[in-house]
Amino acid sequence: MNITLRVWRQKNADEKGKMVTYGLEDVSADMSFLEMLDVLNEQLTLSGDQPIAFDHDCREGICGSCGVVINGVAHGPEVATACQLHMRSFEDGAVIDVEPWRAGAFPVIKDLVVDRTAFDRIIQAGGYISAPTGSAPEANNLPVRKEDADHAFESAACIGCGACVAACPNGSAMLFTAAKITHLGLLPQGQPERESRVIGMIEQHDHEGFGGCTNIGECTAACPKGIPLDTISRLNRDLLGALASGKA
Ligand code: SF4
Ligand code: FES
């Protein structure tokens, strides 16, 4: 395949960025999108140019490090992370725009890399349990309804990539926050901090500058892990309950 890439280049957080066009020939349809960027970076390096900075780690859809907007869509045209997207999803001769996540709470650090530490601070504000750890407990000591276990697992699949924020016109991180609150709130171990958790995490979410949810649903459409929109309804129920109880 021969493709044309238009990539967001930005030296650092303080300088203005711009789209820069690169042509790439003989791209294998079986390459992942990130492997294609590796090939381009090798060519840039050999010609003495700065390689394109982009985040990645596992390259198998589990760590949540990668994330770019491809042709206006977070993670690109497939329901998968950018690292699991393959070049066969594009036509020969395609012109592909590659941009960083666009959100006020995710400032650009360099090129396609954004600062997602706001997510870490939301987790620090309540995304944990205080139950003592230690050796693995006997599996049936704490009975959990199958339905609850399944929903908790579904929410635990969130990898913290931030595509939901990038896709949301409000720049809201409600789907991410709701996934963490649901994951812990459905399990017995998550009950002691259930009310303080939702209050703390929502306060931090708003403090970081993420927008509010207006039920548009772009987040769930862009989510590579299929976190459903009703996870946010569950967060709202927990939040109203915590506020009404006055204990949080
Ligand atoms: S909810 Fe989905 S899109 Fe948002 S951070 Fe988690 S995995 Fe990524
Ligand atoms: S590099 Fe880990 S999810 Fe893409």
PDB file of N, CA, C and O in Angstrom, residues 1 3 5 22-28 30-47 50-52 54 59 87:
ATOM      1  N   MET A   1       0.845  -1.197   0.000  1.00  0.00           N
ATOM      2  CA  MET A   1       0.000   0.000   0.000  1.00  0.00           C
ATOM      3  C   MET A   1       0.881   1.248   0.000  1.00  0.00           C
ATOM      4  O   MET A   1       1.939   1.260   0.617  1.00  0.00           O
ATOM      5  N   ILE A   3       0.503   5.209   1.134  1.00  0.00           N
ATOM      6  CA  ILE A   3      -0.423   6.079   1.870  1.00  0.00           C
ATOM      7  C   ILE A   3       0.189   7.462   2.068  1.00  0.00           C
ATOM      8  O   ILE A   3       1.403   7.640   1.971  1.00  0.00           O
ATOM      9  N   LEU A   5       0.216  10.391   5.006  1.00  0.00           N
ATOM     10  CA  LEU A   5      -0.122  10.669   6.412  1.00  0.00           C
ATOM     11  C   LEU A   5      -0.038  12.169   6.656  1.00  0.00           C
ATOM     12  O   LEU A   5       0.913  12.820   6.207  1.00  0.00           O
ATOM     13  N   TYR A  22       3.379  13.407   5.190  1.00  0.00           N
ATOM     14  CA  TYR A  22       4.441  12.444   4.876  1.00  0.00           C
ATOM     15  C   TYR A  22       3.875  11.397   3.910  1.00  0.00           C
ATOM     16  O   TYR A  22       2.752  10.927   4.102  1.00  0.00           O
ATOM     17  N   GLY A  23       4.656  11.002   2.937  1.00  0.00           N
ATOM     18  CA  GLY A  23       4.254   9.910   2.065  1.00  0.00           C
ATOM     19  C   GLY A  23       4.955   8.633   2.517  1.00  0.00           C
ATOM     20  O   GLY A  23       6.117   8.676   2.939  1.00  0.00           O
ATOM     21  N   LEU A  24       4.254   7.512   2.471  1.00  0.00           N
ATOM     22  CA  LEU A  24       4.867   6.247   2.884  1.00  0.00           C
ATOM     23  C   LEU A  24       4.522   5.193   1.835  1.00  0.00           C
ATOM     24  O   LEU A  24       3.347   5.008   1.499  1.00  0.00           O
ATOM     25  N   GLU A  25       5.557   4.519   1.321  1.00  0.00           N
ATOM     26  CA  GLU A  25       5.332   3.530   0.256  1.00  0.00           C
ATOM     27  C   GLU A  25       5.551   2.107   0.768  1.00  0.00           C
ATOM     28  O   GLU A  25       6.241   1.898   1.762  1.00  0.00           O
ATOM     29  N   ASP A  26       4.980   1.158   0.070  1.00  0.00           N
ATOM     30  CA  ASP A  26       5.142  -0.270   0.385  1.00  0.00           C
ATOM     31  C   ASP A  26       4.784  -0.612   1.822  1.00  0.00           C
ATOM     32  O   ASP A  26       5.488  -1.367   2.502  1.00  0.00           O
ATOM     33  N   VAL A  27       3.680  -0.065   2.286  1.00  0.00           N
ATOM     34  CA  VAL A  27       3.208  -0.388   3.635  1.00  0.00           C
ATOM     35  C   VAL A  27       2.474  -1.725   3.569  1.00  0.00           C
ATOM     36  O   VAL A  27       1.588  -1.910   2.730  1.00  0.00           O
ATOM     37  N   SER A  28       2.852  -2.657   4.435  1.00  0.00           N
ATOM     38  CA  SER A  28       2.163  -3.953   4.455  1.00  0.00           C
ATOM     39  C   SER A  28       0.778  -3.797   5.077  1.00  0.00           C
ATOM     40  O   SER A  28       0.627  -3.146   6.111  1.00  0.00           O
ATOM     41  N   ASP A  30      -0.694  -5.931   6.623  1.00  0.00           N
ATOM     42  CA  ASP A  30      -0.718  -6.681   7.881  1.00  0.00           C
ATOM     43  C   ASP A  30      -0.023  -5.958   9.032  1.00  0.00           C
ATOM     44  O   ASP A  30      -0.001  -6.448  10.164  1.00  0.00           O
ATOM     45  N   MET A  31       0.573  -4.806   8.730  1.00  0.00           N
ATOM     46  CA  MET A  31       1.191  -4.026   9.821  1.00  0.00           C
ATOM     47  C   MET A  31       0.113  -3.453  10.726  1.00  0.00           C
ATOM     48  O   MET A  31      -0.966  -3.108  10.261  1.00  0.00           O
ATOM     49  N   SER A  32       0.452  -3.315  12.004  1.00  0.00           N
ATOM     50  CA  SER A  32      -0.452  -2.544  12.864  1.00  0.00           C
ATOM     51  C   SER A  32      -0.221  -1.067  12.572  1.00  0.00           C
ATOM     52  O   SER A  32       0.794  -0.683  11.966  1.00  0.00           O
ATOM     53  N   PHE A  33      -1.154  -0.244  13.027  1.00  0.00           N
ATOM     54  CA  PHE A  33      -1.023   1.194  12.786  1.00  0.00           C
ATOM     55  C   PHE A  33       0.256   1.727  13.429  1.00  0.00           C
ATOM     56  O   PHE A  33       0.951   2.560  12.860  1.00  0.00           O
ATOM     57  N   LEU A  34       0.576   1.215  14.615  1.00  0.00           N
ATOM     58  CA  LEU A  34       1.783   1.698  15.308  1.00  0.00           C
ATOM     59  C   LEU A  34       3.051   1.201  14.611  1.00  0.00           C
ATOM     60  O   LEU A  34       4.062   1.914  14.577  1.00  0.00           O
ATOM     61  N   GLU A  35       3.004  -0.001  14.057  1.00  0.00           N
ATOM     62  CA  GLU A  35       4.168  -0.488  13.294  1.00  0.00           C
ATOM     63  C   GLU A  35       4.403   0.390  12.072  1.00  0.00           C
ATOM     64  O   GLU A  35       5.544   0.670  11.693  1.00  0.00           O
ATOM     65  N   MET A  36       3.301   0.840  11.464  1.00  0.00           N
ATOM     66  CA  MET A  36       3.426   1.744  10.315  1.00  0.00           C
ATOM     67  C   MET A  36       4.105   3.050  10.773  1.00  0.00           C
ATOM     68  O   MET A  36       4.988   3.577  10.076  1.00  0.00           O
ATOM     69  N   LEU A  37       3.716   3.552  11.972  1.00  0.00           N
ATOM     70  CA  LEU A  37       4.370   4.764  12.483  1.00  0.00           C
ATOM     71  C   LEU A  37       5.847   4.490  12.793  1.00  0.00           C
ATOM     72  O   LEU A  37       6.701   5.360  12.607  1.00  0.00           O
ATOM     73  N   ASP A  38       6.155   3.264  13.244  1.00  0.00           N
ATOM     74  CA  ASP A  38       7.562   2.894  13.492  1.00  0.00           C
ATOM     75  C   ASP A  38       8.383   3.009  12.203  1.00  0.00           C
ATOM     76  O   ASP A  38       9.516   3.498  12.208  1.00  0.00           O
ATOM     77  N   VAL A  39       7.796   2.515  11.102  1.00  0.00           N
ATOM     78  CA  VAL A  39       8.500   2.556   9.811  1.00  0.00           C
ATOM     79  C   VAL A  39       8.739   4.002   9.398  1.00  0.00           C
ATOM     80  O   VAL A  39       9.845   4.379   8.980  1.00  0.00           O
ATOM     81  N   LEU A  40       7.703   4.829   9.562  1.00  0.00           N
ATOM     82  CA  LEU A  40       7.864   6.250   9.228  1.00  0.00           C
ATOM     83  C   LEU A  40       8.945   6.876  10.113  1.00  0.00           C
ATOM     84  O   LEU A  40       9.803   7.620   9.622  1.00  0.00           O
ATOM     85  N   ASN A  41       8.928   6.529  11.399  1.00  0.00           N
ATOM     86  CA  ASN A  41       9.925   7.104  12.318  1.00  0.00           C
ATOM     87  C   ASN A  41      11.349   6.686  11.959  1.00  0.00           C
ATOM     88  O   ASN A  41      12.288   7.461  12.097  1.00  0.00           O
ATOM     89  N   GLU A  42      11.492   5.436  11.488  1.00  0.00           N
ATOM     90  CA  GLU A  42      12.816   4.983  11.078  1.00  0.00           C
ATOM     91  C   GLU A  42      13.306   5.828   9.902  1.00  0.00           C
ATOM     92  O   GLU A  42      14.456   6.264   9.871  1.00  0.00           O
ATOM     93  N   GLN A  43      12.407   6.077   8.982  1.00  0.00           N
ATOM     94  CA  GLN A  43      12.781   6.895   7.818  1.00  0.00           C
ATOM     95  C   GLN A  43      13.118   8.328   8.246  1.00  0.00           C
ATOM     96  O   GLN A  43      14.072   8.929   7.757  1.00  0.00           O
ATOM     97  N   LEU A  44      12.325   8.868   9.163  1.00  0.00           N
ATOM     98  CA  LEU A  44      12.585  10.240   9.635  1.00  0.00           C
ATOM     99  C   LEU A  44      13.939  10.305  10.336  1.00  0.00           C
ATOM    100  O   LEU A  44      14.730  11.232  10.118  1.00  0.00           O
ATOM    101  N   THR A  45      14.218   9.297  11.169  1.00  0.00           N
ATOM    102  CA  THR A  45      15.480   9.274  11.916  1.00  0.00           C
ATOM    103  C   THR A  45      16.664   9.186  10.957  1.00  0.00           C
ATOM    104  O   THR A  45      17.657   9.901  11.099  1.00  0.00           O
ATOM    105  N   LEU A  46      16.529   8.289   9.944  1.00  0.00           N
ATOM    106  CA  LEU A  46      17.641   8.116   8.984  1.00  0.00           C
ATOM    107  C   LEU A  46      17.894   9.388   8.179  1.00  0.00           C
ATOM    108  O   LEU A  46      19.008   9.668   7.765  1.00  0.00           O
ATOM    109  N   SER A  47      16.826  10.170   7.978  1.00  0.00           N
ATOM    110  CA  SER A  47      17.021  11.407   7.203  1.00  0.00           C
ATOM    111  C   SER A  47      17.352  12.595   8.108  1.00  0.00           C
ATOM    112  O   SER A  47      17.388  13.738   7.658  1.00  0.00           O
ATOM    113  N   GLN A  50      13.341  14.643  13.375  1.00  0.00           N
ATOM    114  CA  GLN A  50      12.832  14.159  14.665  1.00  0.00           C
ATOM    115  C   GLN A  50      11.743  13.109  14.417  1.00  0.00           C
ATOM    116  O   GLN A  50      10.813  13.353  13.640  1.00  0.00           O
ATOM    117  N   PRO A  51      11.838  11.936  15.060  1.00  0.00           N
ATOM    118  CA  PRO A  51      10.727  10.969  14.926  1.00  0.00           C
ATOM    119  C   PRO A  51       9.462  11.511  15.593  1.00  0.00           C
ATOM    120  O   PRO A  51       9.533  12.403  16.436  1.00  0.00           O
ATOM    121  N   ILE A  52       8.334  10.950  15.197  1.00  0.00           N
ATOM    122  CA  ILE A  52       7.039  11.380  15.763  1.00  0.00           C
ATOM    123  C   ILE A  52       6.868  10.728  17.130  1.00  0.00           C
ATOM    124  O   ILE A  52       6.968   9.497  17.253  1.00  0.00           O
ATOM    125  N   PHE A  54       4.825   9.217  20.030  1.00  0.00           N
ATOM    126  CA  PHE A  54       3.485   8.673  20.321  1.00  0.00           C
ATOM    127  C   PHE A  54       3.595   7.676  21.458  1.00  0.00           C
ATOM    128  O   PHE A  54       4.629   7.042  21.653  1.00  0.00           O
ATOM    129  N   ARG A  59       1.058  -2.970  23.188  1.00  0.00           N
ATOM    130  CA  ARG A  59       0.706  -3.207  21.777  1.00  0.00           C
ATOM    131  C   ARG A  59      -0.206  -4.413  21.607  1.00  0.00           C
ATOM    132  O   ARG A  59      -0.189  -5.079  20.568  1.00  0.00           O
ATOM    133  N   MET A  87      -3.351  -1.960   9.058  1.00  0.00           N
ATOM    134  CA  MET A  87      -3.389  -1.110   7.865  1.00  0.00           C
ATOM    135  C   MET A  87      -4.374  -1.634   6.828  1.00  0.00           C
ATOM    136  O   MET A  87      -4.787  -0.900   5.938  1.00  0.00           O
TER     137      MET A  87
END
